[in-house]
N, CA and C of each residue as an Amber inpcrd file, in Angstrom:
protein
   372
  -4.4960000 -23.4690000  13.8450000  -4.6740000 -23.3080000  12.4150000
  -3.8010000 -24.3140000  11.6660000  -3.6880000 -25.4710000  12.2080000
  -2.8950000 -26.5080000  11.5500000  -3.4950000 -26.8350000  10.1880000
  -2.6270000 -27.0530000   9.2260000  -3.0790000 -27.4020000   7.8880000
  -3.3270000 -26.2170000   6.9800000  -3.1550000 -25.0150000   7.4880000
  -3.3530000 -23.8170000   6.6720000  -2.0270000 -23.1010000   6.4620000
  -1.8310000 -22.5900000   5.2810000  -0.6360000 -21.8070000   4.9730000
  -1.0610000 -20.3580000   4.7530000  -0.5250000 -19.4230000   5.5390000
  -0.8990000 -18.0210000   5.3180000  -0.3210000 -17.5040000   3.9970000
  -1.1510000 -16.8510000   3.2340000  -0.7320000 -16.2340000   1.9770000
  -1.1050000 -14.7650000   2.0630000  -0.1230000 -13.9090000   1.8600000
  -0.3390000 -12.4700000   1.9950000  -0.1610000 -11.8190000   0.6370000
  -1.1190000 -11.0170000   0.2460000  -1.0400000 -10.3100000  -1.0300000
  -1.0900000  -8.8150000  -0.8170000  -0.4450000  -8.0950000  -1.6780000
  -0.4470000  -6.6380000  -1.6340000  -0.9550000  -6.0980000  -2.9590000
  -1.7400000  -5.0560000  -2.8900000  -2.1330000  -4.3270000  -4.0950000
  -1.3650000  -3.0170000  -4.0580000  -0.4740000  -2.8350000  -5.0150000
   0.4180000  -1.6760000  -5.0270000   0.0060000  -0.7440000  -6.1560000
  -0.1760000   0.5170000  -5.8300000  -0.5180000   1.5250000  -6.8320000
   0.6960000   2.4140000  -7.0660000   0.9210000   2.7710000  -8.3120000
   2.0020000   3.6920000  -8.6370000   1.4390000   4.8500000  -9.4430000
   2.1780000   5.9110000  -9.4900000   1.8000000   7.0700000 -10.2930000
   2.7830000   7.1750000 -11.4470000   2.2720000   7.0610000 -12.6610000
   3.1420000   7.1770000 -13.8260000   3.5100000   8.6330000 -14.0540000
   4.7360000   8.8590000 -14.4260000   5.2140000  10.2070000 -14.7090000
   4.7690000  10.5850000 -16.1200000   3.6030000  11.1970000 -16.2220000
   3.0930000  11.6080000 -17.5300000   2.5380000  13.0230000 -17.4220000
   2.4710000  13.6920000 -18.5450000   2.0010000  15.0740000 -18.5520000
   0.4860000  15.1810000 -18.6410000  -0.1670000  14.0690000 -18.9530000
  -1.6260000  14.1010000 -19.0230000  -2.1950000  12.8500000 -18.3660000
  -3.4980000  12.8680000 -18.1520000  -4.1660000  11.7660000 -17.4730000
  -4.2470000  10.5390000 -18.3800000  -4.5680000   9.3990000 -17.8020000
  -4.5230000   8.1370000 -18.5370000  -5.5900000   8.0450000 -19.6240000
  -6.7870000   8.5700000 -19.3960000  -7.8650000   8.3870000 -20.3640000
  -8.3740000   9.6750000 -20.9930000  -7.5990000  10.7390000 -20.9080000
  -7.9280000  11.9820000 -21.6110000  -6.6650000  12.8400000 -21.6470000
  -6.7090000  13.9320000 -22.3760000  -5.4970000  14.7510000 -22.4810000
  -5.4890000  15.9250000 -21.5000000  -6.2730000  15.8310000 -20.4300000
  -6.2210000  16.8560000 -19.3840000  -4.8270000  16.8670000 -18.7660000
  -4.3300000  18.0430000 -18.4150000  -3.0040000  18.0950000 -17.7900000
  -2.9980000  17.3720000 -16.4470000  -1.8260000  16.9430000 -16.0540000
  -1.6340000  16.2020000 -14.8130000  -0.5030000  16.8720000 -14.0370000
  -0.7570000  18.0730000 -13.5530000   0.2830000  18.8770000 -12.9010000
   0.0520000  18.8770000 -11.3940000   1.0010000  18.3170000 -10.6600000
   0.8880000  18.2680000  -9.2010000   0.8630000  19.6810000  -8.6300000
  -0.0440000  19.9180000  -7.7150000  -0.1180000  21.2060000  -7.0420000
  -0.9340000  22.2570000  -7.7680000  -1.5200000  21.9190000  -8.8990000
  -2.3390000  22.8970000  -9.6330000  -3.5790000  23.2450000  -8.8120000
  -4.1530000  24.3850000  -9.1170000  -5.3640000  24.8160000  -8.4210000
  -6.4750000  23.7820000  -8.6240000  -7.3130000  23.5810000  -7.6190000
  -8.4240000  22.6390000  -7.7610000  -9.3210000  22.9960000  -8.9440000
  -9.8380000  21.9750000  -9.5880000 -10.8080000  22.0980000 -10.6830000
 -10.2570000  22.8120000 -11.9130000  -8.9470000  22.8300000 -12.0950000
  -8.3620000  23.4620000 -13.2850000  -7.8420000  22.4340000 -14.2860000
  -7.8800000  21.1560000 -13.9340000  -7.3460000  20.1140000 -14.8130000
  -8.4250000  19.0900000 -15.1500000  -9.6100000  19.5800000 -15.4450000
 -10.7380000  18.6960000 -15.7320000 -11.3640000  19.0570000 -17.0690000
 -12.0210000  18.0740000 -17.6480000 -12.7300000  18.2690000 -18.9090000
 -14.0010000  17.4310000 -18.8490000 -14.8580000  17.5650000 -19.8480000
 -16.0440000  16.7030000 -19.8760000 -15.6920000  15.2120000 -19.8490000
 -14.5490000  14.8420000 -20.4390000 -14.1550000  13.4260000 -20.4380000
 -13.7800000  12.9740000 -19.0320000 -12.9340000  13.7360000 -18.3400000
 -12.5160000  13.3050000 -17.0070000 -13.6680000  13.3470000 -16.0080000
 -14.6790000  14.1530000 -16.2810000 -15.8640000  14.1770000 -15.4220000
 -16.8540000  13.0750000 -15.7830000 -16.6500000  12.4300000 -16.9240000
 -17.5430000  11.3590000 -17.3420000 -18.9030000  11.8450000 -17.7770000
 -18.9620000  13.0360000 -18.3630000 -20.2470000  13.5820000 -18.7870000
 -20.8230000  12.7730000 -19.9470000 -22.1410000  12.7360000 -20.0560000
 -22.7740000  11.9690000 -21.1360000 -22.2660000  12.4050000 -22.5090000
 -22.0540000  11.4140000 -23.3680000 -21.6000000  11.6830000 -24.7250000
 -20.0970000  11.7260000 -24.8910000 -19.3490000  11.6060000 -23.8070000
 -17.8870000  11.6330000 -23.9060000 -17.3480000  10.2070000 -23.8600000
 -16.2280000  10.0020000 -24.5270000 -15.5760000   8.6960000 -24.5310000
 -14.1100000   8.8480000 -24.1460000 -13.6210000   8.0020000 -23.2470000
 -12.2050000   8.0640000 -22.8820000 -11.3210000   7.5700000 -24.0210000
 -10.1290000   8.1480000 -24.1240000  -9.1250000   7.7290000 -25.1040000
  -7.8430000   7.4460000 -24.3310000  -7.2750000   6.2700000 -24.5310000
  -6.0900000   5.8550000 -23.7870000  -4.8780000   6.7040000 -24.1390000
  -4.1630000   7.1650000 -23.1250000  -2.9300000   7.9270000 -23.2610000
  -1.8160000   6.9520000 -23.6730000  -1.2740000   7.1250000 -24.8590000
  -0.2690000   6.2080000 -25.4080000   0.9820000   6.1410000 -24.5280000
   1.4460000   7.2780000 -24.0310000   2.6640000   7.3040000 -23.2040000
   2.4550000   6.4980000 -21.9240000   1.3110000   6.6550000 -21.2870000
   1.0240000   5.8930000 -20.0650000   0.9890000   4.3990000 -20.3480000
   0.3710000   4.0150000 -21.4590000   0.3080000   2.5990000 -21.8230000
   1.7110000   2.0490000 -22.0600000   2.5560000   2.8040000 -22.7660000
   3.9250000   2.3510000 -23.0230000   4.7110000   2.1970000 -21.7280000
   4.5200000   3.1110000 -20.7800000   5.2270000   3.0070000 -19.4960000
   4.7350000   1.8020000 -18.7000000   3.4450000   1.5410000 -18.7370000
   2.9110000   0.3580000 -18.0640000   3.4500000  -0.9150000 -18.7200000
   3.5590000  -0.9080000 -20.0350000   4.1070000  -2.0580000 -20.7640000
   5.5700000  -2.2930000 -20.3870000   6.3550000  -1.2250000 -20.3050000
   7.7620000  -1.3590000 -19.8960000   7.8670000  -1.9270000 -18.4810000
   6.9700000  -1.4880000 -17.6130000   6.9590000  -2.0040000 -16.2440000
   6.6610000  -3.4990000 -16.2390000   5.6780000  -3.9160000 -17.0230000
   5.3260000  -5.3360000 -17.1010000   6.4940000  -6.1680000 -17.6330000
   7.1940000  -5.6660000 -18.6300000   8.3660000  -6.3750000 -19.1720000
   9.4650000  -6.4500000 -18.1110000   9.7190000  -5.3480000 -17.4110000
  10.7670000  -5.3220000 -16.3820000  10.4610000  -6.2950000 -15.2450000
   9.1850000  -6.5580000 -15.0040000   8.7880000  -7.4790000 -13.9410000
   8.5430000  -8.8960000 -14.4720000   9.0580000  -9.1790000 -15.6700000
   9.0330000 -10.5270000 -16.2600000   7.6210000 -11.0700000 -16.4630000
   6.6700000 -10.1940000 -16.7370000   5.2820000 -10.6280000 -16.9360000
   5.0910000 -11.2460000 -18.3140000   4.1120000 -12.1220000 -18.4060000
   3.6270000 -12.5780000 -19.7060000   2.7500000 -11.4530000 -20.2440000
   3.0880000 -10.9360000 -21.4140000   2.3450000  -9.8170000 -22.0000000
   1.1900000 -10.3760000 -22.8210000   0.0160000  -9.8730000 -22.5700000
  -1.1610000 -10.3540000 -23.2750000  -1.1840000  -9.8330000 -24.7130000
  -1.7370000 -10.6150000 -25.6000000  -1.8730000 -10.1790000 -26.9950000
  -3.1120000  -9.3110000 -27.1610000  -4.0610000  -9.4520000 -26.2550000
  -5.2940000  -8.6700000 -26.3050000  -5.5980000  -8.1980000 -24.8930000
  -5.7970000  -6.9220000 -24.7420000  -6.1360000  -6.3850000 -23.4340000
  -7.4270000  -5.5880000 -23.5550000  -8.1040000  -5.4290000 -22.4490000
  -9.3430000  -4.6470000 -22.4540000  -9.4650000  -3.9090000 -21.1300000
 -10.3540000  -2.9630000 -21.1030000 -10.5890000  -2.1690000 -19.9050000
 -12.0050000  -2.4130000 -19.4110000 -12.1740000  -2.3340000 -18.1070000
 -13.4530000  -2.6090000 -17.4620000 -13.8450000  -1.4290000 -16.5800000
 -15.1350000  -1.2860000 -16.3700000 -15.6350000  -0.2720000 -15.4390000
 -15.9380000  -0.9330000 -14.1010000 -15.3360000  -0.3920000 -13.0480000
 -15.6550000  -0.8130000 -11.6900000 -16.5140000   0.2970000 -11.0960000
 -17.7270000  -0.0300000 -10.7040000 -18.6740000   0.9830000 -10.2340000
 -18.5520000   1.1990000  -8.7320000 -18.4550000   2.4680000  -8.3670000
 -18.3940000   2.8940000  -6.9750000 -19.3330000   4.0750000  -6.8130000
 -19.8250000   4.2650000  -5.6150000 -20.6820000   5.4200000  -5.3350000
 -20.0520000   6.2190000  -4.2000000 -19.0250000   6.9810000  -4.5540000
 -18.3130000   7.8180000  -3.5980000 -18.5640000   9.2810000  -3.9450000
 -18.6660000  10.1540000  -2.9470000 -18.9160000  11.5780000  -3.2280000
 -17.8170000  12.2430000  -4.0520000 -16.5830000  11.7470000  -3.9630000
 -15.4790000  12.3760000  -4.6950000 -15.2470000  11.7240000  -6.0590000
 -16.1720000  10.9010000  -6.5180000 -16.0480000  10.2310000  -7.8090000
 -17.3080000  10.5160000  -8.6240000 -17.3260000  11.6540000  -9.3290000
 -18.5630000  12.0720000 -10.0020000 -19.0440000  11.1050000 -11.0800000
 -18.1460000  10.3400000 -11.6830000 -18.5440000   9.3930000 -12.7290000
 -19.2150000   8.1510000 -12.1540000 -18.9520000   7.8810000 -10.8760000
 -19.4190000   6.6690000 -10.1970000 -18.8100000   5.3910000 -10.7720000
 -17.7110000   5.5200000 -11.5030000 -16.9910000   4.3320000 -11.9530000
 -15.5140000   4.6610000 -12.1090000 -14.7190000   3.6040000 -12.0970000
 -13.2770000   3.6960000 -12.3160000 -12.9440000   2.7500000 -13.4640000
 -12.0910000   3.1820000 -14.3650000 -11.6650000   2.3150000 -15.4610000
 -10.4670000   1.5030000 -14.9770000 -10.5380000   0.2020000 -15.1490000
  -9.4880000  -0.6860000 -14.6750000  -9.3010000  -1.8260000 -15.6780000
  -8.4380000  -2.7570000 -15.3500000  -8.2280000  -3.9510000 -16.1720000
  -8.3950000  -5.1680000 -15.2800000  -9.6150000  -5.5510000 -15.0610000
  -9.8940000  -6.6720000 -14.1800000  -9.7790000  -8.0040000 -14.9180000
 -10.3470000  -8.0970000 -16.1060000 -10.4310000  -9.3730000 -16.8160000
  -9.2580000  -9.6320000 -17.7650000  -8.7600000  -8.6240000 -18.4330000
  -7.6680000  -8.7940000 -19.4020000  -6.5300000  -7.8150000 -19.1080000
  -5.7840000  -8.0250000 -18.0080000  -4.7050000  -7.0940000 -17.6910000
  -3.5690000  -7.1610000 -18.7070000  -2.7990000  -6.1020000 -18.7550000
  -1.6800000  -5.9780000 -19.6880000  -0.6380000  -7.0810000 -19.4950000
  -0.2870000  -7.3680000 -18.2540000   0.7180000  -8.3890000 -17.9640000
   0.2810000  -9.2850000 -16.8180000   0.6740000 -10.5490000 -16.8930000
   0.3410000 -11.5280000 -15.8450000   1.5840000 -12.3520000 -15.4980000
   1.5210000 -12.9640000 -14.3240000   2.5040000 -13.9780000 -13.9120000
   3.9410000 -13.4700000 -13.9410000   4.1650000 -12.2910000 -13.4230000
   5.5180000 -11.7560000 -13.3480000   6.1820000 -12.1070000 -12.0260000
   7.3790000 -11.5780000 -11.8460000   8.0840000 -11.8170000 -10.5900000
   9.2090000 -10.8040000 -10.4130000   9.6540000 -10.7070000  -9.1640000
  10.8360000  -9.9320000  -8.8010000  11.7340000 -10.8730000  -8.0120000
  12.9950000 -10.9760000  -8.4010000  13.9610000 -11.7680000  -7.6430000
  14.6260000 -10.8810000  -6.6030000  14.6200000 -11.3310000  -5.3580000
  15.3000000 -10.6150000  -4.2800000  16.5400000 -11.3960000  -3.8770000
  17.6350000 -10.7070000  -3.7230000  18.8830000 -11.3060000  -3.2670000
  19.1230000 -10.7940000  -1.8470000  18.9540000 -11.6520000  -0.8640000
  19.0330000 -11.2670000   0.5380000  20.4800000 -11.2170000   1.0200000
  20.6950000 -10.4920000   2.1070000  22.0500000 -10.3270000   2.6480000
  22.6780000 -11.6520000   3.0560000  21.8500000 -12.6030000   3.4880000
  22.3890000 -13.8950000   3.9310000  22.6810000 -14.8440000   2.7690000
  22.5790000 -14.3450000   1.5420000  22.8790000 -15.1470000   0.3670000
  21.6820000 -15.8740000  -0.2230000  20.5850000 -15.8900000   0.5000000
  19.3840000 -16.5430000  -0.0230000  18.7390000 -15.6890000  -1.1090000
  17.9660000 -16.3660000  -1.9310000  17.1900000 -15.6600000  -2.9500000
  15.7160000 -15.9490000  -2.7290000  14.9010000 -14.9460000  -2.9850000
  13.4510000 -15.1000000  -2.8980000  12.8390000 -14.5810000  -4.1760000
  11.8090000 -15.2630000  -4.6220000  11.0700000 -14.8200000  -5.7990000
   9.7050000 -14.3260000  -5.3300000   9.4180000 -13.0630000  -5.6060000
   8.1240000 -12.4810000  -5.2670000   7.2690000 -12.5040000  -6.5270000
   6.1500000 -13.2050000  -6.4730000   5.2840000 -13.3310000  -7.6430000
   4.4530000 -12.0650000  -7.8460000   4.2640000 -11.7020000  -9.0930000
   3.4040000 -10.5830000  -9.4870000   2.2070000 -11.1950000 -10.2150000
   1.0260000 -11.0420000  -9.6520000  -0.1720000 -11.6120000 -10.2700000
  -0.4850000 -10.9240000 -11.5910000  -0.5560000  -9.6000000 -11.5690000
  -0.8160000  -8.8810000 -12.8220000  -0.4060000  -7.4240000 -12.7230000
  -0.2200000  -6.8150000 -13.8860000   0.0720000  -5.3870000 -14.0360000
  -1.0600000  -4.8150000 -14.8700000  -1.6960000  -3.7950000 -14.3500000
  -2.7640000  -3.1410000 -15.1160000  -2.8580000  -1.6770000 -14.7480000
């Protein structure tokens, strides 16, 4: 494989500490009984529209700032369509085209005195 440089990327998911879900005000309580934290919005029923949870957005913004990201002046959300039995809406709301933050990094200080910069492609 001469002439090729291996590049490894990770997609990391985190769970924001919030009392409600990201796109509706349904409670987000770990360990609650099944089917007790749902509404027509979280089920994606016809005629419902998601509304962004302000606290979740602010926490994501703080994360992007902490990771030295360039913060976008305009962000948008996209639907990624999936056909899974456990996803009744058949789509997931994401930020594929206009993520909240781009081009961030984390500086690592290694025991041997070296420093490494880990690039962050985007936060969404």
